[in-house]
Amino acid sequence: MSFKGVFLEGLEVVFIVITFGLNAGSIPLASAGALVALGVIVGVAVLVRKPLSRVPENTIKFAVGLLLTTFGTYWAVEGIGFFAPGRESVAWPGGGWAILVLLAVWGTLSPVAVRLLRRFRGTRALAEDVA
Amino acid sequence: MRRAGSLARSFVSFWIDFVLGEDWRLAGGVVLALAVGALLAAGEVLSDSALAVAVAAAILLVLIASVLAGVRRQG
């Protein structure tokens, strides 16, 4: 599971570097930026590793999943513009602020879904015990 | 030869699991929502804002349907 998560994030970085590099007309520059960002993240992670290790793993996974879903929805919808005649990105109402709205929606729906699934899983386990 | 076959199966299995995740219906539903959105964009049927909200709402409905289907399977 950890490998899949890290692999997914790595793939994202590759796509972002390629996208920004193509837009800027310089993939080496975008790659250099990504390397600098890697250095900063590793440095920060080393500095905050102790308090970070106290955060429950599932909480981190949940937060990361929320962010991935939010940005994934935002960019996937923007990308639909490729199929429009002008090939312009689809513009969200409110522009970048729509990301916060999406985060609020996913952040509200997800705990409800978790509770729903947990409750019914508990019910089935109880039913099996009784049987 | 057997090892190569086993490695190939593991490789394919990893990618199927990585792309589709635990519920292929959820992945398929999202792809369908995006495909319909693409058709609407190509036909310039809706404004950008309406299209964005419509596709996002469709993705949300797909997730809700997936959760309800999961509850039914467990129930």
Coordinates of N, CA and C in Angstrom, one line a residue:
Chain A
M1 N 0.8 -1.2 0.0 CA 0.0 0.0 0.0 C 0.9 1.3 0.0
S2 N 1.9 1.3 0.8 CA 2.8 2.4 0.9 C 3.5 2.6 -0.5
F3 N 3.9 1.4 -1.1 CA 4.6 1.5 -2.4 C 3.7 2.2 -3.4
K4 N 2.4 1.7 -3.4 CA 1.4 2.3 -4.4 C 1.3 3.8 -4.2
G5 N 1.2 4.2 -2.9 CA 1.0 5.6 -2.6 C 2.2 6.4 -3.1
V6 N 3.4 5.9 -2.8 CA 4.6 6.7 -3.2 C 4.8 6.7 -4.7
F7 N 4.4 5.5 -5.3 CA 4.5 5.4 -6.8 C 3.6 6.4 -7.5
L8 N 2.4 6.5 -6.9 CA 1.3 7.4 -7.5 C 1.8 8.8 -7.4
E9 N 2.4 9.2 -6.2 CA 2.9 10.6 -6.0 C 4.1 10.8 -7.0
G10 N 4.9 9.8 -7.2 CA 6.0 10.0 -8.1 C 5.5 10.2 -9.5
L11 N 4.5 9.5 -9.9 CA 4.0 9.6 -11.3 C 3.4 11.0 -11.4
E12 N 2.7 11.5 -10.4 CA 2.2 12.9 -10.4 C 3.2 13.9 -10.7
V13 N 4.4 13.7 -9.9 CA 5.5 14.7 -10.1 C 6.0 14.7 -11.6
V14 N 6.1 13.5 -12.1 CA 6.5 13.4 -13.5 C 5.6 14.1 -14.5
F15 N 4.3 13.9 -14.3 CA 3.3 14.6 -15.2 C 3.3 16.1 -15.0
I16 N 3.5 16.5 -13.7 CA 3.5 18.0 -13.4 C 4.8 18.6 -14.1
V17 N 5.9 17.9 -13.9 CA 7.2 18.4 -14.5 C 7.0 18.5 -16.0
I18 N 6.5 17.5 -16.6 CA 6.3 17.5 -18.1 C 5.4 18.6 -18.5
T19 N 4.3 18.8 -17.8 CA 3.3 19.8 -18.1 C 3.9 21.2 -18.0
F20 N 4.5 21.5 -16.8 CA 5.0 22.8 -16.6 C 6.2 23.0 -17.5
G21 N 7.0 22.0 -17.8 CA 8.1 22.2 -18.7 C 7.7 22.5 -20.1
L22 N 6.6 21.8 -20.6 CA 6.1 22.1 -21.9 C 5.6 23.5 -22.0
N23 N 4.8 23.9 -20.9 CA 4.3 25.3 -20.9 C 5.4 26.3 -20.9
A24 N 6.4 26.1 -20.2 CA 7.5 27.1 -20.0 C 8.5 26.9 -21.2
G25 N 8.4 25.9 -21.9 CA 9.3 25.7 -23.1 C 10.7 25.2 -22.6
S26 N 10.7 24.6 -21.4 CA 12.0 24.1 -20.9 C 11.8 23.0 -19.9
I27 N 11.9 21.8 -20.3 CA 11.7 20.6 -19.4 C 12.9 20.5 -18.4
P28 N 14.1 20.8 -18.8 CA 15.3 20.8 -17.9 C 15.0 21.8 -16.7
L29 N 14.5 22.9 -17.0 CA 14.2 23.9 -15.9 C 13.1 23.4 -15.0
A30 N 12.1 22.8 -15.5 CA 11.0 22.2 -14.7 C 11.6 21.1 -13.9
S31 N 12.5 20.3 -14.5 CA 13.1 19.2 -13.7 C 14.0 19.7 -12.6
A32 N 14.7 20.8 -12.9 CA 15.6 21.3 -11.8 C 14.7 21.8 -10.7
G33 N 13.6 22.5 -11.0 CA 12.6 22.9 -10.0 C 12.1 21.8 -9.1
A34 N 11.8 20.7 -9.8 CA 11.3 19.5 -9.1 C 12.4 18.9 -8.1
L35 N 13.6 19.0 -8.6 CA 14.7 18.5 -7.7 C 14.9 19.4 -6.5
V36 N 14.8 20.7 -6.7 CA 14.9 21.6 -5.6 C 13.8 21.4 -4.6
A37 N 12.6 21.2 -5.2 CA 11.4 20.9 -4.3 C 11.6 19.6 -3.5
L38 N 12.2 18.6 -4.2 CA 12.5 17.3 -3.5 C 13.4 17.6 -2.3
G39 N 14.5 18.4 -2.5 CA 15.4 18.7 -1.5 C 14.7 19.4 -0.3
V40 N 13.9 20.3 -0.6 CA 13.2 21.1 0.4 C 12.3 20.1 1.2
I41 N 11.5 19.3 0.5 CA 10.6 18.3 1.2 C 11.3 17.4 2.1
V42 N 12.4 16.8 1.6 CA 13.2 15.9 2.4 C 13.8 16.6 3.6
G43 N 14.2 17.8 3.5 CA 14.7 18.6 4.6 C 13.7 18.9 5.6
V44 N 12.5 19.3 5.2 CA 11.4 19.5 6.1 C 11.0 18.2 6.8
A45 N 10.9 17.1 6.0 CA 10.5 15.8 6.6 C 11.5 15.4 7.7
V46 N 12.8 15.6 7.5 CA 13.8 15.3 8.5 C 13.6 16.1 9.8
L47 N 13.3 17.4 9.5 CA 13.1 18.3 10.7 C 11.9 18.0 11.5
V48 N 10.8 17.6 10.9 CA 9.5 17.4 11.6 C 9.2 15.9 11.8
R49 N 10.2 15.0 11.6 CA 9.9 13.6 11.6 C 9.3 13.1 12.9
K50 N 9.8 13.7 14.0 CA 9.3 13.2 15.3 C 7.8 13.6 15.6
P51 N 7.4 14.9 15.5 CA 6.0 15.2 15.6 C 5.2 14.5 14.5
L52 N 5.7 14.4 13.3 CA 5.0 13.8 12.2 C 4.7 12.3 12.5
S53 N 5.6 11.6 13.2 CA 5.4 10.2 13.5 C 4.3 10.0 14.5
R54 N 3.9 11.0 15.2 CA 2.9 10.9 16.2 C 1.5 11.0 15.6
V55 N 1.4 11.6 14.3 CA 0.1 11.7 13.7 C -0.3 10.3 13.2
P56 N -1.5 9.9 13.5 CA -2.0 8.6 13.1 C -1.9 8.4 11.6
E57 N -1.4 7.2 11.2 CA -1.2 6.9 9.8 C -2.5 7.1 9.0
N58 N -3.6 6.6 9.5 CA -4.8 6.6 8.7 C -5.3 8.1 8.5
T59 N -5.0 8.9 9.5 CA -5.4 10.3 9.4 C -4.6 11.0 8.2
I60 N -3.3 10.6 8.1 CA -2.5 11.2 7.0 C -3.0 10.6 5.7
K61 N -3.3 9.3 5.6 CA -3.8 8.7 4.4 C -5.1 9.4 4.0
F62 N -6.0 9.6 5.0 CA -7.3 10.2 4.7 C -7.1 11.6 4.1
A63 N -6.3 12.4 4.7 CA -6.0 13.8 4.3 C -5.4 13.8 2.9
V64 N -4.5 12.9 2.6 CA -3.9 12.8 1.3 C -4.9 12.4 0.3
G65 N -5.7 11.4 0.6 CA -6.8 10.9 -0.3 C -7.8 12.1 -0.6
L66 N -8.1 12.9 0.4 CA -9.0 14.0 0.1 C -8.4 15.0 -0.8
L67 N -7.1 15.3 -0.6 CA -6.4 16.2 -1.5 C -6.3 15.7 -2.9
L68 N -6.0 14.4 -3.0 CA -5.8 13.8 -4.4 C -7.2 13.8 -5.1
T69 N -8.3 13.5 -4.4 CA -9.6 13.5 -5.0 C -10.0 14.9 -5.4
T70 N -9.7 15.9 -4.5 CA -10.0 17.3 -4.8 C -9.3 17.8 -6.1
F71 N -8.0 17.6 -6.1 CA -7.2 18.1 -7.2 C -7.5 17.3 -8.5
G72 N -7.7 16.0 -8.3 CA -8.0 15.1 -9.4 C -9.3 15.5 -10.1
T73 N -10.3 15.8 -9.3 CA -11.6 16.3 -9.9 C -11.4 17.6 -10.6
Y74 N -10.7 18.5 -9.9 CA -10.5 19.9 -10.5 C -9.8 19.8 -11.8
W75 N -8.7 19.1 -11.9 CA -7.9 19.0 -13.1 C -8.5 18.1 -14.2
A76 N -9.2 17.1 -13.8 CA -9.8 16.2 -14.8 C -10.9 17.0 -15.5
V77 N -11.7 17.8 -14.7 CA -12.7 18.6 -15.4 C -12.1 19.6 -16.3
E78 N -11.1 20.3 -15.8 CA -10.4 21.3 -16.6 C -9.9 20.7 -17.9
G79 N -9.4 19.4 -17.8 CA -8.8 18.8 -19.0 C -9.9 18.4 -20.0
I80 N -11.1 18.4 -19.6 CA -12.2 18.1 -20.6 C -12.2 19.1 -21.7
G81 N -11.7 20.3 -21.4 CA -11.6 21.4 -22.4 C -10.8 21.0 -23.7
F82 N -10.0 19.9 -23.5 CA -9.2 19.5 -24.7 C -10.1 19.1 -25.8
F83 N -11.3 18.6 -25.5 CA -12.3 18.1 -26.5 C -13.2 19.2 -27.1
A84 N -13.1 20.4 -26.4 CA -13.9 21.5 -26.9 C -13.2 22.1 -28.2
P85 N -13.9 22.8 -29.1 CA -13.4 23.3 -30.3 C -12.1 24.1 -30.1
G86 N -12.1 25.0 -29.1 CA -10.9 25.9 -28.9 C -9.8 25.2 -28.1
R87 N -10.0 24.0 -27.6 CA -9.1 23.2 -26.8 C -8.6 24.1 -25.6
E88 N -9.5 24.9 -25.1 CA -9.2 25.7 -23.9 C -9.6 24.9 -22.6
S89 N -8.9 25.0 -21.5 CA -9.3 24.3 -20.3 C -10.7 24.8 -19.9
V90 N -11.5 23.9 -19.4 CA -12.8 24.3 -18.8 C -12.6 25.2 -17.6
A91 N -13.3 26.3 -17.6 CA -13.1 27.2 -16.5 C -14.1 27.0 -15.4
W92 N -13.6 26.7 -14.2 CA -14.5 26.5 -13.0 C -15.1 27.8 -12.6
P93 N -16.3 27.8 -12.1 CA -16.8 29.0 -11.5 C -16.0 29.4 -10.3
G94 N -15.5 30.6 -10.2 CA -14.7 31.0 -9.1 C -13.2 30.7 -9.3
G95 N -12.9 30.1 -10.4 CA -11.5 29.8 -10.7 C -10.9 28.8 -9.7
G96 N -9.8 29.2 -9.2 CA -9.1 28.3 -8.2 C -9.8 28.1 -6.9
W97 N -10.7 29.0 -6.6 CA -11.5 28.9 -5.3 C -12.4 27.7 -5.3
A98 N -12.7 27.2 -6.5 CA -13.5 26.0 -6.7 C -12.8 24.8 -6.0
I99 N -11.5 24.8 -5.9 CA -10.8 23.8 -5.2 C -11.2 23.7 -3.7
L100 N -11.4 24.8 -3.1 CA -11.8 24.8 -1.7 C -13.2 24.3 -1.5
V101 N -14.0 24.6 -2.5 CA -15.4 24.1 -2.5 C -15.4 22.6 -2.6
L102 N -14.6 22.1 -3.6 CA -14.5 20.7 -3.8 C -14.0 20.0 -2.6
L103 N -13.0 20.5 -2.0 CA -12.4 20.0 -0.7 C -13.5 19.9 0.4
A104 N -14.3 20.9 0.5 CA -15.3 20.9 1.5 C -16.4 19.8 1.2
V105 N -16.7 19.7 -0.1 CA -17.7 18.7 -0.5 C -17.2 17.2 -0.2
W106 N -16.0 17.0 -0.7 CA -15.4 15.7 -0.5 C -15.1 15.4 1.0
G107 N -14.7 16.5 1.7 CA -14.4 16.4 3.2 C -15.7 16.1 4.0
T108 N -16.8 16.5 3.5 CA -18.1 16.3 4.2 C -18.6 14.9 3.8
L109 N -18.5 14.5 2.6 CA -19.1 13.3 2.1 C -18.3 12.0 2.6
S110 N -17.0 12.2 2.6 CA -16.1 11.0 3.0 C -16.3 10.4 4.3
P111 N -16.3 11.3 5.4 CA -16.6 10.7 6.7 C -18.0 10.0 6.8
V112 N -19.0 10.6 6.1 CA -20.3 10.0 6.1 C -20.2 8.6 5.5
A113 N -19.5 8.5 4.3 CA -19.4 7.2 3.7 C -18.6 6.2 4.5
V114 N -17.6 6.7 5.2 CA -16.8 5.8 6.1 C -17.7 5.2 7.2
R115 N -18.5 6.1 7.8 CA -19.4 5.7 8.9 C -20.5 4.8 8.4
L116 N -21.0 5.0 7.3 CA -22.0 4.2 6.7 C -21.5 2.8 6.4
L117 N -20.3 2.7 5.8 CA -19.7 1.4 5.5 C -19.3 0.7 6.8
R118 N -18.8 1.4 7.8 CA -18.4 0.8 9.0 C -19.6 0.2 9.8
R119 N -20.6 1.0 9.8 CA -21.9 0.6 10.5 C -22.4 -0.7 9.9
F120 N -22.5 -0.8 8.6 CA -23.1 -2.0 7.9 C -22.1 -3.2 8.0
R121 N -20.8 -2.9 8.0 CA -19.9 -4.0 8.1 C -20.0 -4.6 9.5
G122 N -20.2 -3.7 10.5 CA -20.4 -4.2 11.9 C -21.7 -5.0 12.0
T123 N -22.7 -4.5 11.3 CA -24.0 -5.3 11.4 C -23.9 -6.7 10.8
R124 N -23.1 -6.8 9.6 CA -23.0 -8.1 9.0 C -22.2 -9.0 9.9
A125 N -21.1 -8.4 10.5 CA -20.2 -9.3 11.4 C -21.1 -9.8 12.5
L126 N -21.9 -8.9 13.1 CA -22.8 -9.3 14.2 C -23.7 -10.4 13.8
A127 N -24.3 -10.2 12.6 CA -25.3 -11.2 12.0 C -24.6 -12.6 11.9
E128 N -23.3 -12.6 11.4 CA -22.6 -13.8 11.2 C -22.3 -14.5 12.5
D129 N -21.9 -13.6 13.5 CA -21.7 -14.2 14.9 C -22.9 -14.9 15.4
V130 N -24.1 -14.2 15.2 CA -25.3 -14.7 15.8 C -25.7 -16.0 15.1
A131 N -25.5 -16.1 13.7 CA -25.7 -17.3 13.0 C -24.8 -18.4 13.4
Chain B
M1 N 10.9 -19.9 -17.5 CA 9.8 -19.6 -18.3 C 8.5 -19.4 -17.4
R2 N 8.4 -20.3 -16.4 CA 7.3 -20.2 -15.5 C 7.4 -18.9 -14.7
R3 N 8.7 -18.6 -14.3 CA 8.9 -17.4 -13.4 C 8.6 -16.2 -14.2
A4 N 9.0 -16.2 -15.5 CA 8.7 -15.0 -16.4 C 7.2 -14.8 -16.5
G5 N 6.5 -15.9 -16.7 CA 5.0 -15.8 -16.7 C 4.4 -15.3 -15.4
S6 N 5.0 -15.7 -14.3 CA 4.5 -15.3 -13.0 C 4.8 -13.8 -12.8
L7 N 6.0 -13.4 -13.2 CA 6.4 -12.0 -13.1 C 5.5 -11.1 -14.0
A8 N 5.2 -11.6 -15.2 CA 4.3 -10.8 -16.1 C 2.9 -10.7 -15.5
R9 N 2.4 -11.8 -15.0 CA 1.1 -11.7 -14.4 C 1.0 -10.8 -13.2
S10 N 2.1 -10.8 -12.4 CA 2.2 -9.8 -11.2 C 2.2 -8.4 -11.7
F11 N 3.0 -8.2 -12.8 CA 3.1 -6.8 -13.4 C 1.8 -6.3 -13.8
V12 N 1.1 -7.2 -14.6 CA -0.2 -6.8 -15.1 C -1.2 -6.6 -14.0
S13 N -1.2 -7.5 -13.0 CA -2.1 -7.4 -11.9 C -1.9 -6.1 -11.1
F14 N -0.6 -5.7 -10.9 CA -0.3 -4.5 -10.2 C -0.9 -3.3 -10.9
W15 N -0.7 -3.2 -12.2 CA -1.2 -2.1 -13.0 C -2.8 -2.0 -13.0
I16 N -3.4 -3.2 -13.1 CA -4.9 -3.2 -13.0 C -5.3 -2.7 -11.7
D17 N -4.7 -3.2 -10.6 CA -5.1 -2.8 -9.3 C -4.8 -1.3 -9.1
F18 N -3.6 -0.8 -9.6 CA -3.2 0.6 -9.5 C -4.2 1.5 -10.2
V19 N -4.6 1.2 -11.4 CA -5.4 2.1 -12.2 C -6.9 2.0 -11.7
L20 N -7.4 0.7 -11.5 CA -8.8 0.6 -11.2 C -9.1 0.6 -9.7
G21 N -8.1 0.3 -8.9 CA -8.4 0.3 -7.5 C -9.3 -0.9 -7.0
E22 N -10.0 -0.7 -5.9 CA -10.7 -1.8 -5.3 C -12.1 -2.0 -6.0
D23 N -12.6 -0.9 -6.6 CA -13.9 -1.0 -7.2 C -13.9 -0.5 -8.7
W24 N -13.9 -1.5 -9.6 CA -13.8 -1.1 -11.0 C -15.0 -0.3 -11.5
R25 N -16.1 -0.5 -10.8 CA -17.3 0.2 -11.2 C -17.1 1.7 -10.9
L26 N -16.5 2.0 -9.8 CA -16.2 3.4 -9.5 C -15.3 4.1 -10.5
A27 N -14.2 3.4 -10.9 CA -13.3 3.9 -11.9 C -14.1 4.1 -13.2
G28 N -14.9 3.1 -13.6 CA -15.6 3.1 -14.9 C -16.6 4.2 -14.9
G29 N -17.3 4.4 -13.7 CA -18.3 5.5 -13.6 C -17.7 6.9 -13.8
V30 N -16.5 7.1 -13.2 CA -15.8 8.4 -13.3 C -15.4 8.6 -14.8
V31 N -14.9 7.6 -15.4 CA -14.5 7.7 -16.8 C -15.7 8.0 -17.7
L32 N -16.8 7.4 -17.4 CA -18.1 7.6 -18.1 C -18.5 9.1 -17.9
A33 N -18.4 9.6 -16.7 CA -18.8 11.0 -16.4 C -17.9 11.9 -17.2
L34 N -16.6 11.6 -17.2 CA -15.7 12.5 -18.0 C -16.0 12.4 -19.5
A35 N -16.3 11.2 -19.9 CA -16.6 11.0 -21.4 C -17.8 11.8 -21.8
V36 N -18.8 11.8 -21.0 CA -20.1 12.5 -21.3 C -19.7 14.0 -21.3
G37 N -18.9 14.4 -20.3 CA -18.5 15.8 -20.2 C -17.7 16.2 -21.4
A38 N -16.9 15.3 -21.9 CA -16.1 15.6 -23.1 C -17.0 15.8 -24.4
L39 N -18.0 15.0 -24.4 CA -19.0 15.1 -25.5 C -19.7 16.4 -25.4
L40 N -20.1 16.8 -24.2 CA -20.8 18.1 -24.0 C -19.9 19.3 -24.4
A41 N -18.6 19.1 -24.0 CA -17.6 20.2 -24.3 C -17.5 20.3 -25.8
A42 N -17.4 19.1 -26.5 CA -17.2 19.1 -28.0 C -18.4 19.8 -28.7
G43 N -19.6 19.6 -28.1 CA -20.8 20.1 -28.7 C -21.1 21.5 -28.2
E44 N -20.3 22.0 -27.3 CA -20.5 23.4 -26.7 C -21.9 23.5 -26.2
V45 N -22.4 22.5 -25.6 CA -23.8 22.4 -25.1 C -24.0 23.3 -23.9
L46 N -23.0 23.3 -23.0 CA -23.2 24.1 -21.7 C -22.0 25.1 -21.6
S47 N -22.3 26.1 -20.8 CA -21.2 27.0 -20.5 C -20.1 26.3 -19.7
D48 N -18.9 26.9 -19.6 CA -17.8 26.3 -18.8 C -18.3 26.0 -17.4
S49 N -18.8 27.0 -16.7 CA -19.2 26.8 -15.3 C -20.2 25.7 -15.2
A50 N -21.3 25.7 -16.0 CA -22.3 24.7 -15.9 C -21.7 23.3 -16.2
L51 N -20.8 23.2 -17.2 CA -20.2 21.9 -17.5 C -19.3 21.4 -16.3
A52 N -18.6 22.3 -15.7 CA -17.7 21.9 -14.6 C -18.5 21.4 -13.4
V53 N -19.6 22.1 -13.1 CA -20.5 21.7 -12.0 C -21.2 20.4 -12.3
A54 N -21.7 20.3 -13.5 CA -22.4 19.1 -13.9 C -21.5 17.8 -13.9
V55 N -20.3 17.9 -14.4 CA -19.4 16.8 -14.4 C -19.0 16.4 -12.9
A56 N -18.7 17.5 -12.1 CA -18.3 17.2 -10.7 C -19.5 16.6 -10.0
A57 N -20.7 17.0 -10.3 CA -21.9 16.4 -9.6 C -22.0 15.0 -10.1
A58 N -21.7 14.7 -11.3 CA -21.8 13.3 -11.8 C -20.8 12.4 -11.1
I59 N -19.6 12.9 -10.9 CA -18.6 12.2 -10.2 C -19.0 11.9 -8.8
L60 N -19.6 12.9 -8.2 CA -20.1 12.8 -6.8 C -21.1 11.7 -6.7
L61 N -22.1 11.7 -7.7 CA -23.1 10.7 -7.7 C -22.6 9.3 -7.9
V62 N -21.5 9.2 -8.7 CA -20.9 7.9 -9.0 C -20.3 7.4 -7.6
L63 N -19.7 8.3 -6.9 CA -19.1 7.8 -5.6 C -20.2 7.4 -4.6
I64 N -21.3 8.2 -4.6 CA -22.4 7.8 -3.7 C -23.0 6.5 -4.0
A65 N -23.1 6.2 -5.4 CA -23.7 5.0 -5.8 C -22.7 3.8 -5.5
S66 N -21.4 4.1 -5.6 CA -20.4 3.1 -5.2 C -20.5 2.7 -3.7
V67 N -20.7 3.7 -2.9 CA -20.7 3.5 -1.4 C -22.0 2.7 -1.1
L68 N -23.1 3.1 -1.7 CA -24.4 2.4 -1.5 C -24.3 0.9 -2.0
A69 N -23.7 0.7 -3.1 CA -23.5 -0.6 -3.6 C -22.6 -1.4 -2.6
G70 N -21.6 -0.8 -2.1 CA -20.7 -1.4 -1.1 C -21.5 -1.8 0.1
V71 N -22.4 -0.9 0.6 CA -23.2 -1.2 1.8 C -24.1 -2.4 1.5
R72 N -24.7 -2.4 0.3 CA -25.6 -3.5 -0.1 C -24.9 -4.9 -0.1
R73 N -23.6 -4.8 -0.7 CA -22.8 -6.1 -0.7 C -22.5 -6.6 0.6
Q74 N -22.3 -5.6 1.6 CA -21.9 -6.1 2.9 C -23.2 -6.4 3.7
G75 N -24.3 -6.0 3.3 CA -25.5 -6.1 4.1 C -26.2 -7.4 4.0

